[in-house]
Structures are given as structure tokens and as C-alpha cells.
Coordinates of N, CA and C in Angstrom, one line a residue:
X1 N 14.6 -47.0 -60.0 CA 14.0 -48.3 -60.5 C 15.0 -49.4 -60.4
X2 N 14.7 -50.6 -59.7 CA 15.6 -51.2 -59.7 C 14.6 -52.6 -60.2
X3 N 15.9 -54.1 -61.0 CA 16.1 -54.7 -61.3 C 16.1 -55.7 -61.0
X4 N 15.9 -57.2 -60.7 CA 16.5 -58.2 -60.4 C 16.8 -59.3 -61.2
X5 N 18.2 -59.8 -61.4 CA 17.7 -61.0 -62.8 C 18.6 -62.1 -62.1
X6 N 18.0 -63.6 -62.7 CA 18.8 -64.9 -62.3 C 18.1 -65.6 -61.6
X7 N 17.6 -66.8 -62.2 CA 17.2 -67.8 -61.2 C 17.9 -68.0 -59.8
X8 N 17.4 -68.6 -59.1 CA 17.5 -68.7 -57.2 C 17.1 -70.0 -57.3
X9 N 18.5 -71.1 -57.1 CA 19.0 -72.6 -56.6 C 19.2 -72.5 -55.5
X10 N 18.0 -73.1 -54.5 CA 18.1 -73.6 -53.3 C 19.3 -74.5 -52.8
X11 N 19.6 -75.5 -53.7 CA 20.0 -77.2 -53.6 C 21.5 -76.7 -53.9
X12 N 22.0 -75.3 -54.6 CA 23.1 -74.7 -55.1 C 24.2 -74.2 -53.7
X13 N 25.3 -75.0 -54.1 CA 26.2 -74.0 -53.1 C 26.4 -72.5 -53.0
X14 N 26.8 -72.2 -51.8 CA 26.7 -70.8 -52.1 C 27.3 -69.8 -53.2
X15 N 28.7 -70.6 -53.5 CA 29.3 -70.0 -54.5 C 29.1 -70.4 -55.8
X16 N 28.0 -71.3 -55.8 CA 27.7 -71.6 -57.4 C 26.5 -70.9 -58.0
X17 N 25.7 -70.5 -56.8 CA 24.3 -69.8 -56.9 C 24.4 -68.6 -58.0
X18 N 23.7 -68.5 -58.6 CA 23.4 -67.3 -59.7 C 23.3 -65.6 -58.9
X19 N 24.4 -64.7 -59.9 CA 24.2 -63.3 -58.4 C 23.5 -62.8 -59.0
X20 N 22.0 -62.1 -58.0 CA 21.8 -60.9 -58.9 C 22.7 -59.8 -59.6
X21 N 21.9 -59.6 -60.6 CA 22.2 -57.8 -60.9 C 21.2 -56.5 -60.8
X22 N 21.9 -56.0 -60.0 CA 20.7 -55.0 -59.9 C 21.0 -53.9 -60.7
X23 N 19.7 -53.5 -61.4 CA 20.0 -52.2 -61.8 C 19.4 -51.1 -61.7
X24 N 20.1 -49.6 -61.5 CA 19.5 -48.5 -61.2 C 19.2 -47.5 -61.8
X25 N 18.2 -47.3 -62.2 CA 17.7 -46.0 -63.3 C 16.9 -45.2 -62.8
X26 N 16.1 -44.0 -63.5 CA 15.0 -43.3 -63.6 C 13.6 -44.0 -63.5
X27 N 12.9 -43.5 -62.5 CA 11.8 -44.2 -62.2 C 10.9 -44.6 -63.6
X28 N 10.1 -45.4 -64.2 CA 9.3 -45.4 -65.1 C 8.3 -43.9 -65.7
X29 N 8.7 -43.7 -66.6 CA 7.6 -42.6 -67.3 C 7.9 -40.9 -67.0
X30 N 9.6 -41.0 -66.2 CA 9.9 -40.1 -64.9 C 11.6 -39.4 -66.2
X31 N 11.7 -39.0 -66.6 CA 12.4 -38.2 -67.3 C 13.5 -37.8 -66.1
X32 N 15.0 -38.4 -66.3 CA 16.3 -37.8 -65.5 C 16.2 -36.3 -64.8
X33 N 15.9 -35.8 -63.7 CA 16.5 -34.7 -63.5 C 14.8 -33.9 -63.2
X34 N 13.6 -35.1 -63.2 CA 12.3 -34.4 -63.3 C 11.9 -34.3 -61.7
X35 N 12.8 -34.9 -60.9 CA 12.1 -34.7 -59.3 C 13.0 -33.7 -58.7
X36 N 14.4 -33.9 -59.0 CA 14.9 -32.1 -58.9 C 14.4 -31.3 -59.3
X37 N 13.8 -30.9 -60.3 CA 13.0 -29.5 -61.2 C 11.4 -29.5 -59.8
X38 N 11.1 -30.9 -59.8 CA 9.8 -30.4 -59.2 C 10.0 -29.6 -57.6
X39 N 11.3 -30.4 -56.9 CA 11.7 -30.0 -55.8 C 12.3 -28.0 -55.5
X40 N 12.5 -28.1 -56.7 CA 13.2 -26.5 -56.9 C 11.9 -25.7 -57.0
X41 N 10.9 -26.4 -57.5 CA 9.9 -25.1 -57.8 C 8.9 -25.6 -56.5
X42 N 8.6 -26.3 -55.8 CA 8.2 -26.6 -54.4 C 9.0 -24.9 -53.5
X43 N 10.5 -25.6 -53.3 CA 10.8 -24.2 -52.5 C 10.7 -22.7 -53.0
X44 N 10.6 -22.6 -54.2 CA 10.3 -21.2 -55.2 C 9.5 -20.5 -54.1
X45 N 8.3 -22.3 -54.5 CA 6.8 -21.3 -54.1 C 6.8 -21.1 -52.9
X46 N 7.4 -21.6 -51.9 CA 7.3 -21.5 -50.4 C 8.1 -20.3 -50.1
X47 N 9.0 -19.9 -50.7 CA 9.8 -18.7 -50.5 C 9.5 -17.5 -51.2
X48 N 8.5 -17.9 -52.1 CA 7.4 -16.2 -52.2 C 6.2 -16.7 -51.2
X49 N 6.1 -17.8 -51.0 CA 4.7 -17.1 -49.7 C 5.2 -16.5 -48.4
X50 N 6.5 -17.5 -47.9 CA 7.5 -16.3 -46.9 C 7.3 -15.4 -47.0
X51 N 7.6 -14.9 -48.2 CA 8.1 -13.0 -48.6 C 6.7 -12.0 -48.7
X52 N 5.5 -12.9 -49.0 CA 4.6 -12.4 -48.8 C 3.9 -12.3 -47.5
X53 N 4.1 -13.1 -47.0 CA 3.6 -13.2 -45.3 C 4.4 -12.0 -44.3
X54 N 5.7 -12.2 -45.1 CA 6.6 -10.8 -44.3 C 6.2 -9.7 -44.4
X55 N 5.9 -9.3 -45.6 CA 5.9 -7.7 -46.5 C 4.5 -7.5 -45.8
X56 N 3.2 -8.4 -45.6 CA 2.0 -8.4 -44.6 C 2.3 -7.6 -43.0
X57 N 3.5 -8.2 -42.7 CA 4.3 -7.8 -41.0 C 4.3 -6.7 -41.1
X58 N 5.7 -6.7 -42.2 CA 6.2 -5.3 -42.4 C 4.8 -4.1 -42.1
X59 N 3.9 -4.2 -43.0 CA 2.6 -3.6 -43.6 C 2.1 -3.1 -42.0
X60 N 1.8 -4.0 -40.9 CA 1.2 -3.8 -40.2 C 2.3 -3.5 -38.9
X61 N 3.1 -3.5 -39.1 CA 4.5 -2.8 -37.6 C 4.1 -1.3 -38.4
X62 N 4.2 -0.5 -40.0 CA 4.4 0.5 -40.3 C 3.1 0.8 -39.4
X63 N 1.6 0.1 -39.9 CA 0.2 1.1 -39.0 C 0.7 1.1 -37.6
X64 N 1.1 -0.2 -36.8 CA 1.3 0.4 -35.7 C 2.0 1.6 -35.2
X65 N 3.2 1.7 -35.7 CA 4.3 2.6 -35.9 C 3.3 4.0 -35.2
X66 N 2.5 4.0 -36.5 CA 1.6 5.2 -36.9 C 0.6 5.4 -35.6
X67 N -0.1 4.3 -35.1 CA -0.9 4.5 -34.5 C -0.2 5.1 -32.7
X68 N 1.1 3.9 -32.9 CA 1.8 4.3 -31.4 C 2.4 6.1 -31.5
X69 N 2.5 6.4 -32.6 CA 3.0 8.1 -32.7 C 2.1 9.0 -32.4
X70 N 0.5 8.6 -32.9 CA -0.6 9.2 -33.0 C -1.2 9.6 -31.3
X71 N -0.5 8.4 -30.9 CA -1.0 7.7 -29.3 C -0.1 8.9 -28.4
X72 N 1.4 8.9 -28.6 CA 1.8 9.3 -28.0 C 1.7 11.3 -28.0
X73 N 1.7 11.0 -29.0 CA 1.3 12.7 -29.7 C 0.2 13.0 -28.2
X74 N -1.2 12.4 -28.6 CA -2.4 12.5 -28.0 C -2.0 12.4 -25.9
X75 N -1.5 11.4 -25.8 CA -0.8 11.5 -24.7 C 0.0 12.9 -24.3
X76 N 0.5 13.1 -24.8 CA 1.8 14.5 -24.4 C 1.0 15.9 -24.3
X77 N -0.1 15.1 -25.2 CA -1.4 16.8 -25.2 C -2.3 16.4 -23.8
X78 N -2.6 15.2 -23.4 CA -3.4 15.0 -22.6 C -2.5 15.6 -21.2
X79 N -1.1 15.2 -21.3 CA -0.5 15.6 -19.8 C -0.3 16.8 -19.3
X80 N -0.3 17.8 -21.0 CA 0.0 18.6 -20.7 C -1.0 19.6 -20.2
X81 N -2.1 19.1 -21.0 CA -3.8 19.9 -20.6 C -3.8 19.4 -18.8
X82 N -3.7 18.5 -18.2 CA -3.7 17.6 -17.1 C -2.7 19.2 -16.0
X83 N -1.4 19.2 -16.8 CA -0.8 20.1 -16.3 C -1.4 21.4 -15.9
X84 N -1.9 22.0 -17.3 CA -2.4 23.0 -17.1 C -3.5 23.4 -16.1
X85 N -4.2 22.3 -16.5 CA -5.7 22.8 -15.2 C -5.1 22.7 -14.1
X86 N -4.1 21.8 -13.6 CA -3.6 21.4 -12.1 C -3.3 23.0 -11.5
X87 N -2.3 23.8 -12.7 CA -2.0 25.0 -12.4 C -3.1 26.2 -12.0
X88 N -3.9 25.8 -13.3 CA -5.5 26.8 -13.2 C -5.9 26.7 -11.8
X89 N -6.3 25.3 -11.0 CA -6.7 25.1 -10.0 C -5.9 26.3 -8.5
X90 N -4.6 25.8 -9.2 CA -4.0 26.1 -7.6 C -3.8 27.3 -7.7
X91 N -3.8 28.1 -8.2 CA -4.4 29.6 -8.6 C -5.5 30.1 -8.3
X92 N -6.7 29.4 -8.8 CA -8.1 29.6 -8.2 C -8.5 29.3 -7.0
X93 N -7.8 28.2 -6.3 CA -7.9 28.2 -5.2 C -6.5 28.0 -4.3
X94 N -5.9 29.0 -4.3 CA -4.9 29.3 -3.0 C -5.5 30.1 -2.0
X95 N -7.3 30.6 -2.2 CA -7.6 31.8 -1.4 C -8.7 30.5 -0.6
X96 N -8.9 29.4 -1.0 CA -10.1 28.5 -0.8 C -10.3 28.3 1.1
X97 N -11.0 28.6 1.7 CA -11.0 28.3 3.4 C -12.1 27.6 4.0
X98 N -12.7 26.6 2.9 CA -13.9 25.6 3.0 C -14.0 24.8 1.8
X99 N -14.1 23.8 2.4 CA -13.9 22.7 1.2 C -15.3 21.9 1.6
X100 N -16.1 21.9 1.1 CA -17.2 20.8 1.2 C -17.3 19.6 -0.1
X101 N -17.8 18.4 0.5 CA -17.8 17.5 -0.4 C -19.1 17.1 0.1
X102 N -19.9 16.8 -1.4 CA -21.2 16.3 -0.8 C -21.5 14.1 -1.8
X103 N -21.2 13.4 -0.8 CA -21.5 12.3 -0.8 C -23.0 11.8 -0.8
X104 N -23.4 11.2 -2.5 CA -24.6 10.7 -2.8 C -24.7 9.3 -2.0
X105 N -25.9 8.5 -2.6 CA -25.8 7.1 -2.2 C -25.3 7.0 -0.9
X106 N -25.7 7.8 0.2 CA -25.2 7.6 1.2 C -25.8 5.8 2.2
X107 N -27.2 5.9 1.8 CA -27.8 4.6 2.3 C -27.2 3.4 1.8
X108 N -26.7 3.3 0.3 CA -26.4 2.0 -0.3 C -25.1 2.1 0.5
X109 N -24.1 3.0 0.4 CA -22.8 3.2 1.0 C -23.0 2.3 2.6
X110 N -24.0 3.5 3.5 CA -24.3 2.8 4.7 C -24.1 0.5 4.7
X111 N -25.0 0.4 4.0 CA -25.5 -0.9 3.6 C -24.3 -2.2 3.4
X112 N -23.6 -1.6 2.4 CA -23.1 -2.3 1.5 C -21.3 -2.1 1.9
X113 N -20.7 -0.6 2.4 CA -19.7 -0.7 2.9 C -18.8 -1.5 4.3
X114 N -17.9 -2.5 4.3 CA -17.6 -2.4 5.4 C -17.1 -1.7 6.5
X115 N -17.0 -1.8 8.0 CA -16.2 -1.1 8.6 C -14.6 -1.5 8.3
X116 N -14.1 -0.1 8.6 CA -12.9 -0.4 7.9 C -12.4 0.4 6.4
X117 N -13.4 0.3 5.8 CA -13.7 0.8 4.3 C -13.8 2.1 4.1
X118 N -13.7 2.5 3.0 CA -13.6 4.2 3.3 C -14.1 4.5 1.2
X119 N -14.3 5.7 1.1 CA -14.7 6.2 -0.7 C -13.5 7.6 -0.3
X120 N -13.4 7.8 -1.5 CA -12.2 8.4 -1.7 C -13.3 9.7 -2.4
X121 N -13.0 11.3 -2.1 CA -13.2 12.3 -2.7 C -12.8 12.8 -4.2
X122 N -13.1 13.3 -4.7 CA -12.3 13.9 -6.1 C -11.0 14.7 -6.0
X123 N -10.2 14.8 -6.6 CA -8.5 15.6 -5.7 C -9.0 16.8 -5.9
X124 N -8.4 17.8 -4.8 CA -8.9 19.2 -5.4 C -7.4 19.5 -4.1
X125 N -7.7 21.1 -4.3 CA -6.2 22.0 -3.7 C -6.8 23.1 -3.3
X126 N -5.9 23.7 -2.5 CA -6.3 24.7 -2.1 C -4.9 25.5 -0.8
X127 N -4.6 26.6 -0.9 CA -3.8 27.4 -0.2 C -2.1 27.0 -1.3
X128 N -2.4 26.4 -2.5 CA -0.8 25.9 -3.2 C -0.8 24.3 -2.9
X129 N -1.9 24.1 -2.4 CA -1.5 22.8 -2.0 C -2.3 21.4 -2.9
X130 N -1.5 20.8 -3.4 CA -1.6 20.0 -4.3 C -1.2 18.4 -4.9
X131 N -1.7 17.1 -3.9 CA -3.3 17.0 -4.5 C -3.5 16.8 -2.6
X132 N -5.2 17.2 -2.8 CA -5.4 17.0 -1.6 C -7.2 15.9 -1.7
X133 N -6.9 15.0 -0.8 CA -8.4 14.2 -0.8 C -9.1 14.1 0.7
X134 N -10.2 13.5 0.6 CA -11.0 13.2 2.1 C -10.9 12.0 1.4
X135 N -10.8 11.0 2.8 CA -11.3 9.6 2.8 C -12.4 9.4 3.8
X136 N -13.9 8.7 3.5 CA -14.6 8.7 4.5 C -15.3 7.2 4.8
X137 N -15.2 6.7 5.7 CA -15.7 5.5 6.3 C -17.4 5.8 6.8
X138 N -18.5 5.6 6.1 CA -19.3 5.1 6.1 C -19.5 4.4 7.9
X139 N -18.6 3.4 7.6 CA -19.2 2.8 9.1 C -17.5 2.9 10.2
X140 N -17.1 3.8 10.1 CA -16.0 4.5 10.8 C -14.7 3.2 10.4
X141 N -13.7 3.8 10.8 CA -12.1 3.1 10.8 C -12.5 2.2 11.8
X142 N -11.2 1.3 11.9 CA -11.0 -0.3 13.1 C -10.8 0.5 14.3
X143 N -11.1 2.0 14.4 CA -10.9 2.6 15.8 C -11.9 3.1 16.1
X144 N -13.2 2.6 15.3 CA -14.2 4.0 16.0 C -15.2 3.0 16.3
X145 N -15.9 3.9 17.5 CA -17.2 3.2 18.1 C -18.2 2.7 17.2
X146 N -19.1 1.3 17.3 CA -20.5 1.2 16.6 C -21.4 2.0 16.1
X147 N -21.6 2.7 14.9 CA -22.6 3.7 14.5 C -22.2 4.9 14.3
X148 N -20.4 5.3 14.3 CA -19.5 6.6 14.0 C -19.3 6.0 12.7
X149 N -19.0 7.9 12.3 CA -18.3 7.1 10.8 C -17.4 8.2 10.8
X150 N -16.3 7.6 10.4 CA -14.6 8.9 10.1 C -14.5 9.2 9.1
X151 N -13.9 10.3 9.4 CA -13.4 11.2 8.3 C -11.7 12.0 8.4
X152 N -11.2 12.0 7.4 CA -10.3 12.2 7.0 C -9.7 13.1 6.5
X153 N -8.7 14.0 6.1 CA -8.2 14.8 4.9 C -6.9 14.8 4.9
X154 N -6.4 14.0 3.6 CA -5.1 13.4 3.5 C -4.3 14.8 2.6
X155 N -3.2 15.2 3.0 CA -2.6 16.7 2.6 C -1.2 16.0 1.6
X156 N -0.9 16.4 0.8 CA 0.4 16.2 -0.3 C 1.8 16.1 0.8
X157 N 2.7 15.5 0.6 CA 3.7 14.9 1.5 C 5.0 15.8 1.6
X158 N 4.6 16.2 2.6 CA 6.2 17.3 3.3 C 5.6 18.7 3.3
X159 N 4.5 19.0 3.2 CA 3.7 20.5 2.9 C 3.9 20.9 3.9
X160 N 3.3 22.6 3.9 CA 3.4 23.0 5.4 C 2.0 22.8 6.3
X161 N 2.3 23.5 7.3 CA 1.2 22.9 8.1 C -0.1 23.5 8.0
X162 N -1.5 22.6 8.3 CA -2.6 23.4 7.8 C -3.8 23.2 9.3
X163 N -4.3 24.4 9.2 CA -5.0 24.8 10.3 C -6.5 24.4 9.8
X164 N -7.1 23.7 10.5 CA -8.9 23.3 9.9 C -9.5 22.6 11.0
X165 N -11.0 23.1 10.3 CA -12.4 22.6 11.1 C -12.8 21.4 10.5
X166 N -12.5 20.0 10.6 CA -13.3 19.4 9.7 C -15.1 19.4 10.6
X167 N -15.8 18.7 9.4 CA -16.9 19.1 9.8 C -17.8 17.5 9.3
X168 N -18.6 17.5 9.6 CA -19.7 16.3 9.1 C -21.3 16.7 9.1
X169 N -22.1 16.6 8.1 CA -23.2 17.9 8.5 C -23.3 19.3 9.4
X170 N -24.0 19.2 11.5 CA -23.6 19.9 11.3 C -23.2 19.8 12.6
X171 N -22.1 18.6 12.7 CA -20.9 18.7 13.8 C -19.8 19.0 13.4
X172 N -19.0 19.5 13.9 CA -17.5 20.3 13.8 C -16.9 19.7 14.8
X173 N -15.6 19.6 14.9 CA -14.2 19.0 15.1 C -13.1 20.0 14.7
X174 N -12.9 20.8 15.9 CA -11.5 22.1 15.1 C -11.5 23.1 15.8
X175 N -11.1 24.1 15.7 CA -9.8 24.0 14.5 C -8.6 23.2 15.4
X176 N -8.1 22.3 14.3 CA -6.5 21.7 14.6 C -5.4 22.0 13.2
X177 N -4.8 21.9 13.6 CA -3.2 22.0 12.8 C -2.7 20.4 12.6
X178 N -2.7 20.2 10.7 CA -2.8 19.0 10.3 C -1.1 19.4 9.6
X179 N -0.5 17.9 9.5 CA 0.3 17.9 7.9 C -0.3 16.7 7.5
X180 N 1.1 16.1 6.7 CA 0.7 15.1 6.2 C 1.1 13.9 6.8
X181 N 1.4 13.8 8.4 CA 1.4 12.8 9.3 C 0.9 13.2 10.5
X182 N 0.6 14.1 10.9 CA -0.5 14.2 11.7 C -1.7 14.8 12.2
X183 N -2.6 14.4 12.9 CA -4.0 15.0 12.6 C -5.1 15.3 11.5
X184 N -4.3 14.1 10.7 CA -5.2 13.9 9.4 C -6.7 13.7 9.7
X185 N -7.1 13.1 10.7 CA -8.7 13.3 10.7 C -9.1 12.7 12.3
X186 N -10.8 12.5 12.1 CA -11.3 12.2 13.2 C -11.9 10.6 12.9
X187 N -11.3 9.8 13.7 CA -11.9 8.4 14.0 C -13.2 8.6 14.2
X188 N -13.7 9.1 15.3 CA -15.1 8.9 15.6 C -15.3 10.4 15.2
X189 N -16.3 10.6 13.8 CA -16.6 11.8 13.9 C -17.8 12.6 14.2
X190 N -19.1 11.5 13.7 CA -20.0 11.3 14.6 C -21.1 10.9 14.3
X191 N -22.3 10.4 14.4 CA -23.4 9.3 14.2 C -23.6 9.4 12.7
X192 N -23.4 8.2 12.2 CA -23.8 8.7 10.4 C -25.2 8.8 10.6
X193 N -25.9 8.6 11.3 CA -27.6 8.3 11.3 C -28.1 9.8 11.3
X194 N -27.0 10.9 12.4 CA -27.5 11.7 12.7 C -27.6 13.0 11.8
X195 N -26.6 12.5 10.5 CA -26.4 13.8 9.4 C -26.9 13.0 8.0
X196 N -27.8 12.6 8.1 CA -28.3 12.2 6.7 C -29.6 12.9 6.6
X197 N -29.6 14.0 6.1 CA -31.0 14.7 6.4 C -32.6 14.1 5.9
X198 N -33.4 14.1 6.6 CA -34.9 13.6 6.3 C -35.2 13.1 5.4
X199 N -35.1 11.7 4.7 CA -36.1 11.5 3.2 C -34.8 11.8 2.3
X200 N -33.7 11.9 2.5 CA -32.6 12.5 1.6 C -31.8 11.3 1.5
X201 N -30.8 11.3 0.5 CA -30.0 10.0 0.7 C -28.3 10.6 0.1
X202 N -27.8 11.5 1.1 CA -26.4 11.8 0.9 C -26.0 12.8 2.3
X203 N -24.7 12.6 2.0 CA -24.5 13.6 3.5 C -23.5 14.8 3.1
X204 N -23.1 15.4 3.8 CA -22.2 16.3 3.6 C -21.4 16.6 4.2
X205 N -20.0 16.7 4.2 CA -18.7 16.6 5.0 C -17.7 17.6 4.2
X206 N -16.6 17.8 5.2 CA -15.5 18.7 4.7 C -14.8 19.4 5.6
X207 N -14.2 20.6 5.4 CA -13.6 21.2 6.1 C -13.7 22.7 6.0
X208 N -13.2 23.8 6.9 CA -13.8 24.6 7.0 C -12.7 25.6 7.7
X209 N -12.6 27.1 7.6 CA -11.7 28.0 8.4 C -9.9 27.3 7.9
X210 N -10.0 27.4 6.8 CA -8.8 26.9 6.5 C -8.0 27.9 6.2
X211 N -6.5 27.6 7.2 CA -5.4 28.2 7.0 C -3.8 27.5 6.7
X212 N -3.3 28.2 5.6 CA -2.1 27.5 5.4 C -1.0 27.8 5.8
X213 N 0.2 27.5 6.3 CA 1.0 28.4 6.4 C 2.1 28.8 5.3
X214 N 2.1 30.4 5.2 CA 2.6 31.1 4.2 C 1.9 32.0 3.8
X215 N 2.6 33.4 3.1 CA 1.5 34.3 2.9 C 1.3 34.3 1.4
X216 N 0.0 34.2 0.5 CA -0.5 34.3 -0.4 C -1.1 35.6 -1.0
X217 N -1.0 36.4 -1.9 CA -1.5 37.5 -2.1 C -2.5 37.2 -3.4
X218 N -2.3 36.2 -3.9 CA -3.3 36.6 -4.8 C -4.2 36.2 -5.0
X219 N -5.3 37.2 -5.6 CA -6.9 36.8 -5.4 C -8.0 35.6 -6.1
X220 N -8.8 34.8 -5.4 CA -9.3 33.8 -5.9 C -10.5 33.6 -5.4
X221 N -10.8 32.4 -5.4 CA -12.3 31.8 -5.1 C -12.0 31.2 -3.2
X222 N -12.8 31.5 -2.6 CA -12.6 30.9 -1.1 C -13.7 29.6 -0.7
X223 N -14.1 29.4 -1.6 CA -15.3 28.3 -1.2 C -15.1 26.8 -2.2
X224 N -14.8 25.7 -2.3 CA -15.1 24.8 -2.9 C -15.7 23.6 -2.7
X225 N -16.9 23.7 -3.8 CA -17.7 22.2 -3.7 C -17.3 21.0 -4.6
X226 N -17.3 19.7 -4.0 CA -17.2 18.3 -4.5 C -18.7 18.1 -4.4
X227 N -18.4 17.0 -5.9 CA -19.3 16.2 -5.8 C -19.0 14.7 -6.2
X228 N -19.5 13.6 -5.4 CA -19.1 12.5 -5.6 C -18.1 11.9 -5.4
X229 N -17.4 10.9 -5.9 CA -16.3 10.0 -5.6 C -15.9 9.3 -6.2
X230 N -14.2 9.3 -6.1 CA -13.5 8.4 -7.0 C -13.3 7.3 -7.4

């Protein structure tokens, strides 16, 4: 609160002029020491809402905590089930010497795929061999004639060598000796028009007389079907 007292002479030299006095107090109606007290309890309250907003954090790092343990848990069961069948598989089929895949939606595929373009099979194994896919172009690879369509069978990397017929309804190509760099499949394998059977709308492709090299003794299933794509 401040003060001003003494008349103000214009006509007055400077050093004869009247000086103020100012004076400095507690604002009116405002009690010594009352805007510190209110300032103190201002940061109180801001520093329990802090500690409340924290202890919320805290609250929700502990659920995640929980949820990422639960996650991981579920994970370690999922890889390991993942494992296991992988094993079941190559078991049940190390005796396998025909692989058929039967591709639906062959017309939309026709239609709608480019040349170039390819659908990927479901992974499956066979002779220990693991993972193994077909890739199949609808309207053949950047190598094949107008109205061919290729086929493929891509083998796990450094395997041994594998002996096969691939096939496309009911033309055959084989037996050749494939790895996993060469002889992977046929560019032109042969008319998609010609193996889409009557009024049907899928084809059927694969491979056939399959041999691995190594000797296997134990006994399993020799025939596997796909269906669809990945």
C-alpha cells in the first residue's frame, strides 16, 4: 500500500519543492503475512495433485507390468506349441512323395492377378525338410509365354538335394533334381485355361515322386494335401 503526501509547486524551485513521502504497508483489509500463508497452501495443493496423478502412473505401469508377463508367458507357450507341431510334422511326413496343393478362386486370381505376381502355398515339409512352399503365378513369371502360368517349389536353404515331378492338373514336368538354387520350378508350366476343370473354379498343382537325399527309416504318411493360401 503505498502513500503520497505534500502539495506539488509548479512556480517552486526544485530544491524548495515539497518531497513526497511514501509509505509502505500491508495492503488494506489484508493482515501481515496473509499472501504468504495463501501462497503456501496454493503449492500444498498442487503437490498432492502431483502425487496423485503419479501414484495413477504408478497404478497403471504395475497392470501393464502384469499384462506384458501374461503376454509373454502366452507367447513362450505359443512358440513352443509352434515348435512342437513343426516337429510332429517332420515326422509325419519324412515318408511324404506327393505334395498336392489345391488352389480355390482360381478365376478371380486369373482376373485380378498380375503377370509377374504369384500366391504363396501353406508351409508344409516333407523328407526332414523344413519349411517348404509353392509359389504360383496365375499369369506366369516376366519369363513365360502369354496364357502360361509358373510354378514353383521353394526348398529351406543349404538342404540336400531333392528329386521331383512337379505337376499342374494333368501335365507333368520331371523328374528333376532341385535345391534351394536351382531348378526351383517351371516358367512356362502350362496353359492355365487348360487345367481349370469344367464349371469349376480352382486348379490343382504340386509335386509328385519325391525323393530326398538321405536314408529315412521311419514310418509315416506319403501323400500331402494343401488347401489354399497364405
Amino acid at each position: 500500500h503505498v502513500v503520497a503526501s505534500g502539495p506539488q509547486c509548479e512556480s517552486c524551485p526544485p530544491a524548495m519543492r515539497p518531497r513526497q513521502v511514501v509509505k509502505v504497508g500491508p495492503a488494506p483489509n489484508k493482515k501481515p503475512g496473509e499472501d504468504k500463508a495463501e501462497g503456501g497452501d496454493r503449492v500444498t495443493d498442487r503437490v498432492a495433485a502431483l502425487k496423485a496423478e503419479l501414484d495413477e502412473i504408478v497404478d497403471e505401469i504395475g497392470g501393464m507390468k502384469d499384462e506384458l508377463a501374461e503376454l509373454f508367458v502366452k507367447n513362450n507357450c505359443e512358440e513352443y506349441l509352434d515348435r512342437v507341431d513343426r516337429e510332429v510334422q517332420l515326422l509325419e511326413n519324412r515318408q511324404v512323395t506327393t505334395v498336392q496343393w489345391r488352389i480355390p478362386n482360381i478365376l478371380d486370381l486369373k482376373r485380378d492377378t498380375a503377370k509377374g505376381k504369384y500366391v504363396v502355398s501353406p508351409i508344409f515339409s516333407f523328407g526332414g525338410l523344413h519349411p517348404v512352399v509353392f509359389h504360383f503365378y496365375p499369369k506366369g513369371d516376366e519369363y513365360a509365354e502369354e496364357g502360361f502360368c509358373s510354378l514353383y517349389m521353394h526348398l529351406p536353404e543349404g538342404c540336400s538335394p531333392v528329386k521331383r515331378t512337379l505337376f499342374a492338373g494333368k501335365y507333368k514336368i520331371g523328374p528333376k533334381e532341385a535345391t534351394d538354387t536351382a531348378n526351383l520350378g517351371e516358367s512356362e508350366m502350362c496353359v492355365l485355361g487348360n487345367i481349370i476343370p469344367k464349371g469349376q473354379d480352382f486348379v490343382v498343382v504340386g509335386a509328385e515322386d519325391i525323393e530326398v537325399s538321405g536314408d529315412y527309416v521311419e514310418e509315416g504318411q506319403t501323400f500331402l494335401a494343401l488347401n489354399g493360401f497364405c
